[in-house]
Amino acid sequence: MYKLQIGCVTLLLFIFIMFGLMKKKKSRMHTLFGIILSVGILEIIFDIVTVYTVNHLETVSPLLNTIVHRIFLWLMILYMCLVYVYCVALVEEKRKARLGISKLAVTVLLIATLGVVFLPLYYVETPITNYSFGPVVFVTYGSAAVYIIIALWMVIKYWKILEYKQKTALLIAIITQILVLLYQAAVPTALITSFAIAIVGVGLFLSVESPD
């Protein structure tokens, strides 16, 4: 049950170590990628925790269960937001001009944060695995969709000024997020969000942050 998450977090930890050892000039992009990796690793750790707590409802404190689930969902929203911010930063670096973060992105993050804290959260029990459900989950998926759309728009709008490997990395990251989001929404018992996080981390490292 935890094999996918453990494999993904191990991979990101390896990338985090390699990234930290790279002799590369510190930049805004460099710092932002480090933050994305850190949030991704933390999110997968909480994914592992929530998989355990949601499948042990009879022994785990309801308060603890809801806290770790809400943190996990908020980290997911934050991660998607950071990927969008990374797209903006990359375009800014190429244009040598500041674009700024869209008001929509900031507004979504604020509203989603309030939703994660205050909206109801339920659990569905199945023979395969239990999973979280309810308004707070819908807000998470909705927020993720918004960030995917505006990130994709950034890539399309500034397609000509981005290097081939950068465009490829961002498209792979965005398409992977779309496919995983759709599949996870259609099959709630899949629990594969960690896969998208790992693919995004690997893709950005190899094609954007790599010293080559």
mmCIF file of C-alpha atoms in Angstrom:
data_model
loop_
_atom_site.group_PDB
_atom_site.id
_atom_site.type_symbol
_atom_site.label_atom_id
_atom_site.label_comp_id
_atom_site.label_asym_id
_atom_site.label_seq_id
_atom_site.Cartn_x
_atom_site.Cartn_y
_atom_site.Cartn_z
ATOM 1 C CA MET A 1 0.000 0.000 0.000
ATOM 2 C CA TYR A 2 2.891 2.346 0.733
ATOM 3 C CA LYS A 3 5.312 1.138 -1.957
ATOM 4 C CA LEU A 4 4.536 3.906 -4.464
ATOM 5 C CA GLN A 5 4.841 6.681 -1.879
ATOM 6 C CA ILE A 6 8.059 5.292 -0.402
ATOM 7 C CA GLY A 7 9.596 4.911 -3.858
ATOM 8 C CA CYS A 8 8.616 8.465 -4.836
ATOM 9 C CA VAL A 9 9.881 10.095 -1.639
ATOM 10 C CA THR A 10 13.161 8.167 -1.897
ATOM 11 C CA LEU A 11 13.620 9.406 -5.461
ATOM 12 C CA LEU A 12 12.931 13.028 -4.502
ATOM 13 C CA LEU A 13 15.259 12.803 -1.515
ATOM 14 C CA PHE A 14 18.016 11.590 -3.841
ATOM 15 C CA ILE A 15 17.355 14.490 -6.222
ATOM 16 C CA PHE A 16 17.303 16.901 -3.268
ATOM 17 C CA ILE A 17 20.741 15.692 -2.177
ATOM 18 C CA MET A 18 22.149 15.862 -5.714
ATOM 19 C CA PHE A 19 20.649 19.317 -6.171
ATOM 20 C CA GLY A 20 22.209 20.503 -2.929
ATOM 21 C CA LEU A 21 25.632 19.232 -3.989
ATOM 22 C CA MET A 22 25.532 20.973 -7.353
ATOM 23 C CA LYS A 23 28.085 23.776 -7.722
ATOM 24 C CA LYS A 24 25.698 26.215 -9.270
ATOM 25 C CA LYS A 25 25.255 29.937 -8.766
ATOM 26 C CA LYS A 26 22.379 30.617 -6.394
ATOM 27 C CA SER A 27 19.449 32.258 -8.139
ATOM 28 C CA ARG A 28 15.742 32.810 -7.672
ATOM 29 C CA MET A 29 15.029 29.770 -9.865
ATOM 30 C CA HIS A 30 17.496 27.681 -7.868
ATOM 31 C CA THR A 31 15.868 28.654 -4.578
ATOM 32 C CA LEU A 32 12.354 28.130 -5.906
ATOM 33 C CA PHE A 33 13.174 24.652 -7.173
ATOM 34 C CA GLY A 34 14.596 23.760 -3.762
ATOM 35 C CA ILE A 35 11.329 24.895 -2.162
ATOM 36 C CA ILE A 36 9.302 22.836 -4.649
ATOM 37 C CA LEU A 37 11.375 19.750 -3.846
ATOM 38 C CA SER A 38 10.998 20.328 -0.096
ATOM 39 C CA VAL A 39 7.224 20.776 -0.307
ATOM 40 C CA GLY A 40 6.956 17.725 -2.566
ATOM 41 C CA ILE A 41 8.893 15.541 -0.141
ATOM 42 C CA LEU A 42 6.834 16.787 2.785
ATOM 43 C CA GLU A 43 3.608 16.181 0.888
ATOM 44 C CA ILE A 44 4.528 12.588 0.088
ATOM 45 C CA ILE A 45 5.437 11.991 3.738
ATOM 46 C CA PHE A 46 1.993 13.231 4.719
ATOM 47 C CA ASP A 47 0.537 11.067 1.961
ATOM 48 C CA ILE A 48 2.075 8.035 3.653
ATOM 49 C CA VAL A 49 0.752 9.173 7.027
ATOM 50 C CA THR A 50 -2.779 9.753 5.709
ATOM 51 C CA VAL A 51 -2.874 6.381 3.954
ATOM 52 C CA TYR A 52 -2.179 4.809 7.335
ATOM 53 C CA THR A 53 -4.570 6.940 9.390
ATOM 54 C CA VAL A 54 -7.501 6.684 6.973
ATOM 55 C CA ASN A 55 -7.192 2.895 6.959
ATOM 56 C CA HIS A 56 -7.087 2.681 10.760
ATOM 57 C CA LEU A 57 -10.122 4.789 11.616
ATOM 58 C CA GLU A 58 -10.940 2.599 14.593
ATOM 59 C CA THR A 59 -7.580 3.163 16.292
ATOM 60 C CA VAL A 60 -6.436 6.600 15.111
ATOM 61 C CA SER A 61 -7.791 9.690 16.823
ATOM 62 C CA PRO A 62 -10.396 11.448 14.610
ATOM 63 C CA LEU A 63 -8.742 14.782 15.405
ATOM 64 C CA LEU A 64 -5.305 13.520 14.346
ATOM 65 C CA ASN A 65 -6.790 12.013 11.202
ATOM 66 C CA THR A 66 -8.451 15.231 10.112
ATOM 67 C CA ILE A 67 -5.371 17.335 10.928
ATOM 68 C CA VAL A 68 -2.967 15.228 8.851
ATOM 69 C CA HIS A 69 -5.460 15.006 5.988
ATOM 70 C CA ARG A 70 -6.014 18.755 5.903
ATOM 71 C CA ILE A 71 -2.265 19.394 5.983
ATOM 72 C CA PHE A 72 -1.778 16.900 3.146
ATOM 73 C CA LEU A 73 -4.476 18.538 1.023
ATOM 74 C CA TRP A 74 -3.112 22.025 1.679
ATOM 75 C CA LEU A 75 0.404 20.909 0.727
ATOM 76 C CA MET A 76 -1.016 19.573 -2.525
ATOM 77 C CA ILE A 77 -2.545 22.966 -3.307
ATOM 78 C CA LEU A 78 0.677 24.738 -2.350
ATOM 79 C CA TYR A 79 2.732 22.395 -4.534
ATOM 80 C CA MET A 80 0.558 23.088 -7.580
ATOM 81 C CA CYS A 81 0.787 26.811 -6.890
ATOM 82 C CA LEU A 82 4.577 26.630 -6.672
ATOM 83 C CA VAL A 83 4.804 24.845 -10.025
ATOM 84 C CA TYR A 84 2.846 27.732 -11.552
ATOM 85 C CA VAL A 85 5.140 30.247 -9.813
ATOM 86 C CA TYR A 86 8.114 28.334 -11.225
ATOM 87 C CA CYS A 87 6.695 28.750 -14.735
ATOM 88 C CA VAL A 88 6.354 32.484 -14.140
ATOM 89 C CA ALA A 89 9.907 32.745 -12.793
ATOM 90 C CA LEU A 90 11.299 30.844 -15.774
ATOM 91 C CA VAL A 91 9.553 33.154 -18.231
ATOM 92 C CA GLU A 92 10.750 36.197 -16.288
ATOM 93 C CA GLU A 93 14.309 34.933 -16.475
ATOM 94 C CA LYS A 94 14.053 34.551 -20.255
ATOM 95 C CA ARG A 95 12.326 37.894 -20.845
ATOM 96 C CA LYS A 96 14.563 39.778 -18.410
ATOM 97 C CA ALA A 97 11.399 41.462 -17.176
ATOM 98 C CA ARG A 98 9.143 40.956 -14.198
ATOM 99 C CA LEU A 99 5.645 39.596 -14.804
ATOM 100 C CA GLY A 100 4.526 39.047 -11.238
ATOM 101 C CA ILE A 101 2.183 36.411 -9.838
ATOM 102 C CA SER A 102 -1.394 36.697 -11.062
ATOM 103 C CA LYS A 103 -4.035 37.897 -8.619
ATOM 104 C CA LEU A 104 -6.031 34.797 -9.494
ATOM 105 C CA ALA A 105 -3.274 32.517 -8.203
ATOM 106 C CA VAL A 106 -3.028 34.408 -4.914
ATOM 107 C CA THR A 107 -6.803 34.550 -4.485
ATOM 108 C CA VAL A 108 -7.192 30.826 -5.139
ATOM 109 C CA LEU A 109 -4.501 30.030 -2.580
ATOM 110 C CA LEU A 110 -6.163 32.177 0.083
ATOM 111 C CA ILE A 111 -9.675 30.812 -0.573
ATOM 112 C CA ALA A 112 -8.414 27.225 -0.789
ATOM 113 C CA THR A 113 -6.538 27.621 2.495
ATOM 114 C CA LEU A 114 -9.721 28.758 4.232
ATOM 115 C CA GLY A 115 -11.594 25.868 2.609
ATOM 116 C CA VAL A 116 -9.049 23.311 3.785
ATOM 117 C CA VAL A 117 -9.310 24.638 7.339
ATOM 118 C CA PHE A 118 -13.073 25.045 7.658
ATOM 119 C CA LEU A 119 -14.896 22.859 5.112
ATOM 120 C CA PRO A 120 -16.228 19.391 6.081
ATOM 121 C CA LEU A 121 -14.060 16.337 5.487
ATOM 122 C CA TYR A 122 -15.442 12.805 5.316
ATOM 123 C CA TYR A 123 -13.999 9.329 4.852
ATOM 124 C CA VAL A 124 -15.262 6.605 2.544
ATOM 125 C CA GLU A 125 -14.545 3.000 3.506
ATOM 126 C CA THR A 126 -14.077 0.404 0.757
ATOM 127 C CA PRO A 127 -12.711 -3.172 0.584
ATOM 128 C CA ILE A 128 -9.668 -1.867 -1.321
ATOM 129 C CA THR A 129 -8.727 1.168 0.758
ATOM 130 C CA ASN A 130 -10.393 4.048 2.554
ATOM 131 C CA TYR A 131 -10.080 7.602 1.247
ATOM 132 C CA SER A 132 -11.006 11.172 2.109
ATOM 133 C CA PHE A 133 -14.012 12.838 0.497
ATOM 134 C CA GLY A 134 -16.220 15.914 0.756
ATOM 135 C CA PRO A 135 -16.136 19.689 0.116
ATOM 136 C CA VAL A 136 -12.516 20.101 1.234
ATOM 137 C CA VAL A 137 -11.414 17.524 -1.351
ATOM 138 C CA PHE A 138 -13.468 19.246 -4.066
ATOM 139 C CA VAL A 139 -11.776 22.564 -3.220
ATOM 140 C CA THR A 140 -8.379 20.871 -3.507
ATOM 141 C CA TYR A 141 -9.149 19.438 -6.946
ATOM 142 C CA GLY A 142 -10.645 22.738 -8.108
ATOM 143 C CA SER A 143 -7.603 24.713 -6.951
ATOM 144 C CA ALA A 144 -5.241 22.240 -8.590
ATOM 145 C CA ALA A 145 -7.173 22.571 -11.862
ATOM 146 C CA VAL A 146 -6.844 26.368 -11.766
ATOM 147 C CA TYR A 147 -3.080 26.211 -11.250
ATOM 148 C CA ILE A 148 -2.681 23.650 -14.018
ATOM 149 C CA ILE A 149 -4.615 25.846 -16.447
ATOM 150 C CA ILE A 150 -2.711 29.063 -15.705
ATOM 151 C CA ALA A 151 0.636 27.242 -15.740
ATOM 152 C CA LEU A 152 -0.220 25.721 -19.128
ATOM 153 C CA TRP A 153 -1.252 29.154 -20.375
ATOM 154 C CA MET A 154 2.130 30.569 -19.339
ATOM 155 C CA VAL A 155 3.967 27.884 -21.291
ATOM 156 C CA ILE A 156 1.797 28.341 -24.396
ATOM 157 C CA LYS A 157 1.891 32.141 -24.302
ATOM 158 C CA TYR A 158 5.683 32.297 -24.041
ATOM 159 C CA TRP A 159 6.421 29.170 -26.047
ATOM 160 C CA LYS A 160 8.832 30.870 -28.451
ATOM 161 C CA ILE A 161 11.189 32.268 -25.806
ATOM 162 C CA LEU A 162 11.564 29.032 -23.811
ATOM 163 C CA GLU A 163 14.315 26.556 -24.629
ATOM 164 C CA TYR A 164 13.239 23.209 -26.050
ATOM 165 C CA LYS A 165 14.226 21.225 -22.971
ATOM 166 C CA GLN A 166 12.445 23.721 -20.727
ATOM 167 C CA LYS A 167 9.224 23.530 -22.723
ATOM 168 C CA THR A 168 9.442 19.759 -22.711
ATOM 169 C CA ALA A 169 9.974 19.592 -18.944
ATOM 170 C CA LEU A 170 7.096 21.929 -18.173
ATOM 171 C CA LEU A 171 4.716 20.179 -20.572
ATOM 172 C CA ILE A 172 5.575 16.770 -19.113
ATOM 173 C CA ALA A 173 4.996 18.159 -15.613
ATOM 174 C CA ILE A 174 1.667 19.758 -16.521
ATOM 175 C CA ILE A 175 0.347 16.830 -18.579
ATOM 176 C CA THR A 176 1.319 14.395 -15.808
ATOM 177 C CA GLN A 177 -0.544 16.520 -13.278
ATOM 178 C CA ILE A 178 -3.626 16.586 -15.507
ATOM 179 C CA LEU A 179 -3.650 12.821 -16.059
ATOM 180 C CA VAL A 180 -3.058 12.003 -12.393
ATOM 181 C CA LEU A 181 -5.696 14.510 -11.252
ATOM 182 C CA LEU A 182 -8.289 13.083 -13.627
ATOM 183 C CA TYR A 183 -7.487 9.484 -12.751
ATOM 184 C CA GLN A 184 -7.435 10.165 -9.022
ATOM 185 C CA ALA A 185 -10.806 11.932 -9.264
ATOM 186 C CA ALA A 186 -12.278 9.041 -11.261
ATOM 187 C CA VAL A 187 -10.702 6.331 -9.081
ATOM 188 C CA PRO A 188 -10.422 7.731 -5.520
ATOM 189 C CA THR A 189 -8.925 4.493 -4.209
ATOM 190 C CA ALA A 190 -5.902 4.829 -6.523
ATOM 191 C CA LEU A 191 -3.954 7.180 -4.205
ATOM 192 C CA ILE A 192 -1.357 8.071 -6.868
ATOM 193 C CA THR A 193 -0.753 11.792 -6.277
ATOM 194 C CA SER A 194 2.804 10.986 -5.177
ATOM 195 C CA PHE A 195 3.562 9.781 -8.701
ATOM 196 C CA ALA A 196 2.783 13.192 -10.214
ATOM 197 C CA ILE A 197 4.896 14.946 -7.585
ATOM 198 C CA ALA A 198 7.873 12.706 -8.341
ATOM 199 C CA ILE A 199 7.547 13.103 -12.123
ATOM 200 C CA VAL A 200 7.420 16.889 -11.802
ATOM 201 C CA GLY A 201 10.516 16.903 -9.577
ATOM 202 C CA VAL A 202 12.498 14.625 -11.862
ATOM 203 C CA GLY A 203 11.395 16.456 -15.011
ATOM 204 C CA LEU A 204 12.326 19.902 -13.738
ATOM 205 C CA PHE A 205 15.649 18.701 -12.362
ATOM 206 C CA LEU A 206 16.768 16.938 -15.538
ATOM 207 C CA SER A 207 15.500 19.475 -18.044
ATOM 208 C CA VAL A 208 15.619 22.847 -16.277
ATOM 209 C CA GLU A 209 17.810 22.724 -13.154
ATOM 210 C CA SER A 210 20.392 20.260 -14.492
ATOM 211 C CA PRO A 211 23.862 21.812 -14.901
ATOM 212 C CA ASP A 212 23.915 20.449 -18.455
#
